[in-house]
CSV table of C-alpha atoms and ligand atoms in Angstrom, one decimal:
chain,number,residue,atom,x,y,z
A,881,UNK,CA,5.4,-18.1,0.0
A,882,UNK,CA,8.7,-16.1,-0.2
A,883,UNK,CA,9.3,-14.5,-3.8
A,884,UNK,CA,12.9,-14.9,-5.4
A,885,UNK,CA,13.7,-11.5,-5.4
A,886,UNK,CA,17.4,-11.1,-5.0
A,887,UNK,CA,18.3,-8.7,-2.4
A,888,UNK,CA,14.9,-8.4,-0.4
A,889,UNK,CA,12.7,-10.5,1.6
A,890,UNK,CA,9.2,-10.1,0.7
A,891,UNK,CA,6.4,-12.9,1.4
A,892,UNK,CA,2.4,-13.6,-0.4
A,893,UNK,CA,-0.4,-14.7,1.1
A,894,UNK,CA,-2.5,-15.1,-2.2
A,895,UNK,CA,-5.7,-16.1,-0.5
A,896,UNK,CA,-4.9,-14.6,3.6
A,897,UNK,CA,-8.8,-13.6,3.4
A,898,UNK,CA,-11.2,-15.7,2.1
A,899,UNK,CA,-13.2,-14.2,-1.1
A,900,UNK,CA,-16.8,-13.5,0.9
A,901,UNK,CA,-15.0,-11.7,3.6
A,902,UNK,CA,-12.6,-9.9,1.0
A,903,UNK,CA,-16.3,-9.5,-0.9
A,904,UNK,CA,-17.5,-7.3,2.1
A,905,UNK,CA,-14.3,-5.6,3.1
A,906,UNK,CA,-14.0,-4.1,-0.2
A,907,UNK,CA,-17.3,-2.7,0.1
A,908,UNK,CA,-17.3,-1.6,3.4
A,909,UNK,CA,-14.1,0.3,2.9
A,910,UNK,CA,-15.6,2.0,-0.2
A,911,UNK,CA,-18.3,3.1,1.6
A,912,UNK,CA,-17.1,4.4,4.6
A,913,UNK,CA,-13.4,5.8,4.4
A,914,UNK,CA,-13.1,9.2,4.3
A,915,UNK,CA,-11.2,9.1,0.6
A,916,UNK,CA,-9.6,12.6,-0.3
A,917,UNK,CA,-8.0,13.5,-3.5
A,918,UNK,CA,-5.0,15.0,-2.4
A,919,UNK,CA,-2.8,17.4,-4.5
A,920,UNK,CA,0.9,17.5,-4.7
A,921,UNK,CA,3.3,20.2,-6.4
A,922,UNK,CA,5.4,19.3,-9.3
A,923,UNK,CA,7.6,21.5,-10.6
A,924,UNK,CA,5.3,24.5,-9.2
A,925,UNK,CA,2.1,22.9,-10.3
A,926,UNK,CA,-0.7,21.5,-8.5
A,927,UNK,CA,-1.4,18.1,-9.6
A,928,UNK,CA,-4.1,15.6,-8.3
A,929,UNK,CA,-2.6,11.8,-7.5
A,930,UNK,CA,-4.1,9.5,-9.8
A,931,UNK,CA,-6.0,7.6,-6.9
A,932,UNK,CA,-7.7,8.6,-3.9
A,933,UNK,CA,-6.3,8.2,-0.3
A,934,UNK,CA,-6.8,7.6,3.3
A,935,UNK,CA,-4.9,7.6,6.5
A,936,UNK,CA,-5.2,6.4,9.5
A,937,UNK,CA,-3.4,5.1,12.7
A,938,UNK,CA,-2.8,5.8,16.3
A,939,UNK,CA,-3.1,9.5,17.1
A,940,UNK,CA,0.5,10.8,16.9
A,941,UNK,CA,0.6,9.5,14.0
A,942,UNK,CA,1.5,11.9,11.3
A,943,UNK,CA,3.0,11.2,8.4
A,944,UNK,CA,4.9,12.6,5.5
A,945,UNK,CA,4.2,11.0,2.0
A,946,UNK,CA,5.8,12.7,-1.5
A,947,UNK,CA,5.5,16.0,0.8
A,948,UNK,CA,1.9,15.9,2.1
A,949,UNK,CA,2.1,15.7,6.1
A,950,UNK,CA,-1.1,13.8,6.6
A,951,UNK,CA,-3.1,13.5,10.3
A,952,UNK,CA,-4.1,9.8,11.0
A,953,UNK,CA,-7.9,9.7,10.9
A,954,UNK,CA,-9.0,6.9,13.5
A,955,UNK,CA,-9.1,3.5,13.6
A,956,UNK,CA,-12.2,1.8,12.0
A,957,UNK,CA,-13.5,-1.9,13.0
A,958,UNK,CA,-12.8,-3.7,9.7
A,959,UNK,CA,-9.2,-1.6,9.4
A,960,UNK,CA,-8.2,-2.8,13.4
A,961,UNK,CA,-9.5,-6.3,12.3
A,962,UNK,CA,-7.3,-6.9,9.2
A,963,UNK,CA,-4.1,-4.8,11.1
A,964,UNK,CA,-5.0,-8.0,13.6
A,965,UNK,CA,-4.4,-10.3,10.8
A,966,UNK,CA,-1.4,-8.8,9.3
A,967,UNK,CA,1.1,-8.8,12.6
A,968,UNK,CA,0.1,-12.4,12.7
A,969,UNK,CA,1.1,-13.1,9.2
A,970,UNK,CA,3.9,-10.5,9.2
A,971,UNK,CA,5.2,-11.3,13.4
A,972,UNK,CA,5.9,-7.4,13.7
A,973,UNK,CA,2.8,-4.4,15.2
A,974,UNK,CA,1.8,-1.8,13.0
A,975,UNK,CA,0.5,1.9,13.8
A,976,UNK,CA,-0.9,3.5,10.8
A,977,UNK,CA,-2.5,2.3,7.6
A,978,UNK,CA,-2.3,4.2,4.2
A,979,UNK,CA,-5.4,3.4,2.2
A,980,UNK,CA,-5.3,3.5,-1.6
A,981,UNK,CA,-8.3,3.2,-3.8
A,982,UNK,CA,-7.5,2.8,-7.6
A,983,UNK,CA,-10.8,3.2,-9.0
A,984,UNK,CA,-9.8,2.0,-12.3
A,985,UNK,CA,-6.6,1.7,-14.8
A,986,UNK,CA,-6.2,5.2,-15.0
A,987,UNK,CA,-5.2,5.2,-11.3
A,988,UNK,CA,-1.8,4.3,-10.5
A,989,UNK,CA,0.8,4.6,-8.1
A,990,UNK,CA,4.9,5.3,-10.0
A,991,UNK,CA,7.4,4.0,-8.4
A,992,UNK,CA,8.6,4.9,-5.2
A,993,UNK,CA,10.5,2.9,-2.3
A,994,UNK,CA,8.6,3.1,1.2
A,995,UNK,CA,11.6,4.5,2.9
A,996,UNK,CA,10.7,7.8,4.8
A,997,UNK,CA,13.1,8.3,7.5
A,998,UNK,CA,10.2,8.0,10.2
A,999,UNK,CA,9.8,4.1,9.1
A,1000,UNK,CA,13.4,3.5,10.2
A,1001,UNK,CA,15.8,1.4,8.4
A,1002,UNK,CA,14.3,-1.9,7.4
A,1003,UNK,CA,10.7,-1.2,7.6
A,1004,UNK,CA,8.2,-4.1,7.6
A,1005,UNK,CA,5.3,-3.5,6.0
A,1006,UNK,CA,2.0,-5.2,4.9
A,1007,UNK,CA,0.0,-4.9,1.5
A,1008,UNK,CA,-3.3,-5.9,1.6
A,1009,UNK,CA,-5.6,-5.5,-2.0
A,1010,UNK,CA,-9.1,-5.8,-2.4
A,1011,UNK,CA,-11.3,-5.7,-5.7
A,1012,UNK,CA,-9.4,-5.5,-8.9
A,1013,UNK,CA,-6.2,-8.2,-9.0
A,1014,UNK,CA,-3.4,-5.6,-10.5
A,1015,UNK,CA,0.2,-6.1,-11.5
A,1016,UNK,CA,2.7,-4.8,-8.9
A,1017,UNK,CA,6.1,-4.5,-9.4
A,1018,UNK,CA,9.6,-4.0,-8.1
A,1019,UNK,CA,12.5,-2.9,-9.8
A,1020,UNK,CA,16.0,-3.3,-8.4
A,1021,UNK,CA,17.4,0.2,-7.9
A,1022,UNK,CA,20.8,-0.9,-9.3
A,1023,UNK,CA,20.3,-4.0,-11.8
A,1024,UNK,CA,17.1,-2.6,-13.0
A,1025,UNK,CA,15.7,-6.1,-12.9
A,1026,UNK,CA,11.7,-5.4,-13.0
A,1027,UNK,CA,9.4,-8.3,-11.2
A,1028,UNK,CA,5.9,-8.5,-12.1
A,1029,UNK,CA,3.4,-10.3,-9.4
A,1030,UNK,CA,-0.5,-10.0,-9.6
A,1031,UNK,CA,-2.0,-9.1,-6.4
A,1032,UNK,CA,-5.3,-11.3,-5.9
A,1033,UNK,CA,-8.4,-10.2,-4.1
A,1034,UNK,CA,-7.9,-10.9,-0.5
A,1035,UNK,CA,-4.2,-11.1,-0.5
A,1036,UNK,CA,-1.5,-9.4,1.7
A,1037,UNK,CA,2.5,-9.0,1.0
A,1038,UNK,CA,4.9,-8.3,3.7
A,1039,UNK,CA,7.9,-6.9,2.3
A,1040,UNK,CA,10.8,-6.8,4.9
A,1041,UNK,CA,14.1,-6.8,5.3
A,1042,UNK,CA,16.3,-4.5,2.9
A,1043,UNK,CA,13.3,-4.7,0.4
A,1044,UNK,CA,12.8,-1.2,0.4
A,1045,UNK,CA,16.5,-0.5,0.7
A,1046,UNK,CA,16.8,-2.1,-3.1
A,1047,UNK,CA,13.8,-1.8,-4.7
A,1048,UNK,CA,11.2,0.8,-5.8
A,1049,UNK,CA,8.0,-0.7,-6.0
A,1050,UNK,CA,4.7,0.5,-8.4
A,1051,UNK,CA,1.6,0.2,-10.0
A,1052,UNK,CA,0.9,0.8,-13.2
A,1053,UNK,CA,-1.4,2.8,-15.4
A,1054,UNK,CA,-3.8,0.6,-17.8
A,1055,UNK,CA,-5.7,1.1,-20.6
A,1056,UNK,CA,-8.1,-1.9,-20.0
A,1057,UNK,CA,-11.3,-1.3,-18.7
A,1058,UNK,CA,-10.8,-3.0,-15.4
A,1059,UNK,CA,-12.8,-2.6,-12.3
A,1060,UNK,CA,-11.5,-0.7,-8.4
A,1061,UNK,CA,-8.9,-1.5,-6.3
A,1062,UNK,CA,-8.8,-1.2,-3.0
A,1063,UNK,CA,-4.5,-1.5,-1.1
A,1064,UNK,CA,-3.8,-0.9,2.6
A,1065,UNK,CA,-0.4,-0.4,3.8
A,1066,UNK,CA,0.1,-1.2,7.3
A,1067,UNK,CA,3.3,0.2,8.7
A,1068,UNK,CA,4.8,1.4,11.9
A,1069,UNK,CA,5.9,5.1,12.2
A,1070,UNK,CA,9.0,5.2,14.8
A,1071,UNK,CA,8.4,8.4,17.1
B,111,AKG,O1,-1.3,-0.3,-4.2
B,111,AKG,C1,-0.3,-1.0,-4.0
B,111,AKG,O2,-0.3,-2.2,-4.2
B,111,AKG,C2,0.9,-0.3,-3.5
B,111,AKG,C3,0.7,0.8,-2.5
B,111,AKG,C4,2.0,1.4,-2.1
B,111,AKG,O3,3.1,1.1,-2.6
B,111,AKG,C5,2.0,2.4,-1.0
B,111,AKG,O4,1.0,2.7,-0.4
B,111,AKG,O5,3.1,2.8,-0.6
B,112,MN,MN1,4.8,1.7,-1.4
């Protein structure tokens, strides 16, 4: 389905991958990513990202995120299966994968708009979750209009267009005891 947001063009598949398959993928990743807690500066200081990350993607595929330059570790079978199923849902290829793991509603993500220069101008990109449904939402950078959707378990957005161009885009902290989350972002770095 294609959400009303004004200005962008994002689609959701609520149930893209069916729960037993979702069941395994979630596990699976857990297991067997190599998950790092990577460290940013702010405002001098070292401090750890409230979530722990992974990328991957074709090999020259570096990439820059809030000012960690990141090598792509490789491909895995269950990533190269579900990048499979996202350019069919989403019609365009993807070359790297950003894996988030929110292992519970202390980990976040603030808002940010996926616009590095190497994603070009009107990126496509593809948000898959696993585990732990969680609120996402965009605000419109001018109106400040905030839209709330849930992410289910086995679900994948494609936002396109001038989404990012308009919106930043987050997840929030919680102080629910909720379980992990699992998000891949599949994208396609322009070299
Ligand atoms: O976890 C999510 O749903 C969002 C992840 C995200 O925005 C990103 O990786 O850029
Ligand atoms: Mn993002």
């Amino acid at each position: 389905m294609l959400l009303p947001l004004p200005d962008a063009h994002v689609q959701y598949f609520p149930n893209a991958i069916a729960s037993a398959h979702a069941d395994n993928y979630f596990e699976t990743l857990k297991a067997q990513l190599p998950w790092r807690q990577d460290v940013i500066k702010l405002f001098g200081k070292s401090v750890k990202i409230p979530r722990l990350q992974s990328w991957h993607g074709d090999p020259q595929c570096q990439y820059t995120y809030s000012h960690l330059t990141m090598q792509p570790n490789p491909w895995t079978h269950e990533l190269t299966d579900i990048k499979t199923l996202c350019e069919s849902l989403s019609g365009s290829r993807f070359n790297s994968v950003l894996a988030n793991w929110y292992r519970d509603g202390q980990d976040s993500m603030s808002f940010h708009a996926d616009d590095e220069a190497e994603l070009g101008a009107n990126p496509v990109i593809a948000s898959v979750t696993f585990g732990q449904a969680r609120p996402f939402v965009f605000k419109h950078k001018v109106t400040r209009a905030t839209y709330r959707y849930t992410l289910n378990h086995g679900s994948v957005l494609v936002m396109a267009g001038e989404t990012q161009r308009h919106y930043v885009h987050g997840i929030a902290k919680t102080a629910k005891p909720i379980g992990g989350r699992i998000n891949l972002t599949f994208r396609q770095l322009i070299l």
